[in-house]
Short mmCIF file of C-alpha atoms in Angstrom, two decimals:
data_model
loop_
_atom_site.label_atom_id
_atom_site.label_comp_id
_atom_site.label_asym_id
_atom_site.label_seq_id
_atom_site.Cartn_x
_atom_site.Cartn_y
_atom_site.Cartn_z
CA MET A 1 143.11 81.64 149.43
CA GLU A 2 145.34 84.63 148.83
CA LEU A 3 144.69 86.70 145.72
CA THR A 4 147.46 88.15 143.64
CA GLN A 5 147.57 91.88 142.95
CA ALA A 6 146.63 91.20 139.30
CA GLN A 7 143.51 89.26 140.37
CA ILE A 8 142.48 92.03 142.75
CA GLU A 9 142.98 94.65 140.04
CA GLU A 10 140.96 92.56 137.60
CA ARG A 11 138.10 92.26 140.08
CA VAL A 12 138.16 95.97 140.82
CA ALA A 13 138.16 96.73 137.08
CA VAL A 14 135.14 94.45 136.56
CA LEU A 15 133.35 96.10 139.46
CA LYS A 16 134.06 99.60 138.14
CA ARG A 17 132.97 98.69 134.61
CA PHE A 18 129.79 97.04 135.83
CA ARG A 19 128.96 99.98 138.05
CA ALA A 20 129.57 102.43 135.18
CA LEU A 21 127.33 100.42 132.85
CA LEU A 22 124.57 100.30 135.45
CA GLU A 23 124.81 104.07 135.87
CA GLN A 24 124.58 104.53 132.10
CA GLN A 25 121.54 102.32 131.93
CA ARG A 26 119.92 104.08 134.87
CA ASN A 27 120.45 107.44 133.15
CA LYS A 28 118.97 106.08 129.91
CA PHE A 29 115.90 104.84 131.76
CA ARG A 30 115.52 108.23 133.45
CA GLU A 31 115.73 109.88 130.04
CA TYR A 32 113.19 107.40 128.68
CA LEU A 33 110.81 108.06 131.56
CA HIS A 34 111.10 111.82 130.97
CA VAL A 35 110.30 111.36 127.27
CA LEU A 36 107.29 109.22 128.14
CA GLU A 37 106.02 111.82 130.60
CA CYS A 38 106.39 114.57 127.98
CA GLN A 39 104.75 112.31 125.43
CA GLN A 40 101.73 111.94 127.70
CA GLY A 41 101.25 115.69 127.65
CA LYS A 42 101.46 115.77 123.86
CA ILE A 43 98.82 113.04 123.61
CA GLU A 44 96.51 114.98 125.91
CA VAL A 45 96.83 118.24 123.94
CA ASP A 46 96.60 116.46 120.57
CA ASP A 47 99.97 117.67 119.24
CA GLY A 48 100.62 115.14 116.50
CA ASP A 49 103.93 116.57 115.28
CA ALA A 50 105.43 116.69 118.76
CA LEU A 51 104.06 113.21 119.47
CA PHE A 52 105.76 111.92 116.33
CA ALA A 53 109.06 113.53 117.40
CA HIS A 54 108.74 112.00 120.88
CA THR A 55 108.07 108.61 119.34
CA ARG A 56 111.24 108.86 117.24
CA LEU A 57 113.23 109.89 120.30
CA GLU A 58 111.69 107.05 122.27
CA GLU A 59 112.77 104.55 119.59
CA GLN A 60 116.34 105.84 119.76
CA ILE A 61 116.46 105.59 123.55
CA VAL A 62 115.00 102.07 123.55
CA SER A 63 117.58 101.03 120.95
CA SER A 64 120.33 102.53 123.10
CA ILE A 65 119.02 100.69 126.17
CA GLU A 66 118.94 97.40 124.25
CA ASN A 67 122.51 97.89 123.03
CA LEU A 68 123.65 98.76 126.53
CA GLN A 69 121.93 95.66 127.90
CA LYS A 70 123.91 93.51 125.45
CA VAL A 71 127.10 94.87 127.00
CA ILE A 72 125.84 94.65 130.57
CA GLU A 73 124.91 90.96 130.48
CA PRO A 74 128.44 89.56 129.99
CA VAL A 75 129.94 92.09 132.41
CA GLN A 76 127.29 91.15 134.96
CA SER A 77 128.22 87.49 134.55
CA MET A 78 131.86 88.39 135.14
CA TYR A 79 130.88 90.50 138.15
CA ASN A 80 128.78 87.69 139.62
CA ALA A 81 131.67 85.26 139.19
CA VAL A 82 134.11 87.72 140.77
CA ALA A 83 131.79 88.91 143.54
CA PHE A 84 130.79 85.44 144.71
CA GLY A 85 132.97 84.64 147.67
CA SER A 86 135.49 87.31 146.76
CA SER A 87 137.31 89.91 148.69
CA LEU A 88 135.35 92.81 147.18
CA ARG A 89 134.44 95.31 149.80
CA GLU A 90 130.93 95.04 151.19
CA GLU A 91 130.25 98.69 150.39
CA ASP A 92 131.08 97.99 146.72
CA LYS A 93 128.70 95.06 146.63
CA THR A 94 126.05 97.15 148.40
CA SER A 95 126.42 100.04 145.95
CA VAL A 96 125.93 97.67 143.01
CA GLN A 97 122.88 96.11 144.64
CA LYS A 98 121.46 99.57 145.31
CA MET A 99 121.95 100.59 141.68
CA GLN A 100 120.33 97.38 140.50
CA SER A 101 117.30 97.98 142.70
CA GLU A 102 117.04 101.62 141.54
CA LEU A 103 117.23 100.39 137.97
CA ALA A 104 114.49 97.84 138.59
CA ALA A 105 112.27 100.55 140.12
CA LEU A 106 112.89 102.82 137.13
CA GLN A 107 112.04 100.00 134.75
CA LYS A 108 108.72 99.51 136.55
CA LYS A 109 107.96 103.24 136.34
CA VAL A 110 108.76 103.20 132.62
CA LEU A 111 106.43 100.26 132.07
CA VAL A 112 103.63 101.95 134.00
CA GLN A 113 104.07 105.24 132.13
CA ASN A 114 104.26 103.43 128.81
CA GLN A 115 101.00 101.61 129.58
CA GLN A 116 99.34 104.90 130.57
CA ASN A 117 100.44 106.47 127.29
CA GLN A 118 99.14 103.49 125.32
CA ASN A 119 95.78 103.72 127.08
CA LEU A 120 95.60 107.48 126.48
CA LEU A 121 96.47 106.98 122.83
CA LYS A 122 93.82 104.28 122.41
CA LEU A 123 91.22 106.53 124.02
CA HIS A 124 92.26 109.42 121.80
CA MET A 125 92.07 107.21 118.69
CA GLU A 126 88.56 106.11 119.65
CA GLN A 127 87.51 109.75 120.03
CA ILE A 128 88.91 110.57 116.61
CA LYS A 129 87.08 107.59 115.07
CA LYS A 130 83.82 108.80 116.65
CA GLN A 131 84.39 112.31 115.32
CA ILE A 132 85.01 110.96 111.83
CA ALA A 133 81.87 108.84 112.02
CA GLU A 134 79.84 111.86 113.17
CA VAL A 135 81.16 113.98 110.30
CA HIS A 136 80.35 111.16 107.90
CA ARG A 137 76.80 110.81 109.24
CA ALA A 138 76.27 114.58 109.19
CA ASN A 139 77.12 114.80 105.51
CA PRO A 140 73.91 116.02 103.82
CA TYR A 141 74.94 114.39 100.56
CA LEU A 142 75.47 110.96 102.06
CA GLY A 143 73.60 108.38 100.00
CA LYS A 144 72.44 110.89 97.39
CA ARG A 145 73.34 110.66 93.82
CA SER A 146 75.42 113.43 92.32
CA VAL A 147 73.61 115.76 89.93
CA TYR A 148 76.46 115.21 87.52
CA ALA A 149 76.30 111.43 87.64
CA GLY A 150 72.96 111.21 85.79
CA ALA A 151 73.52 114.05 83.30
CA ASN A 152 74.44 111.75 80.48
CA SER A 153 72.62 108.48 81.11
CA ALA A 154 72.32 107.69 77.37
CA GLY A 155 75.97 106.88 77.30
CA GLY A 156 77.02 109.55 74.82
CA SER A 157 79.42 112.36 75.40
CA PHE A 158 78.49 116.02 75.19
CA ILE A 159 81.61 116.68 73.16
CA ALA A 160 80.84 113.93 70.69
CA GLU A 161 77.26 115.12 70.16
CA ALA A 162 78.21 118.73 69.57
#
């Protein structure tokens, strides 16, 4: 089967677009991994403000990745239809496969780092809860009645009696 020039150009355009989208997604995942790694440090040093800023940045990156994935899925379907049994060069197919495997590896690293951060955060939260409980137990006034609470047990007011 001989392809027309228009069909070849269409296939090349799909390949280029798919490759560009994969590169964008790979860069977003690298950025996300970097944010997670920085976030880990902020958890360890108990920097709440920086942690909050990293969390906001993380949300933006995840949203960007999700939006990019919505674009990638139909282009990937087009690429798969074009690449199957087509005259695309083997090196082009190989480069796409390589990017996809790099992306999969990055996704795994992101998941691992995210889980580490969650575990660190849980541990840190438990330590804070213990500290709060210790402060609560160390309160010398815990369970004692205030000296002001029993000052007027007859029910009258000092102002009214004066």
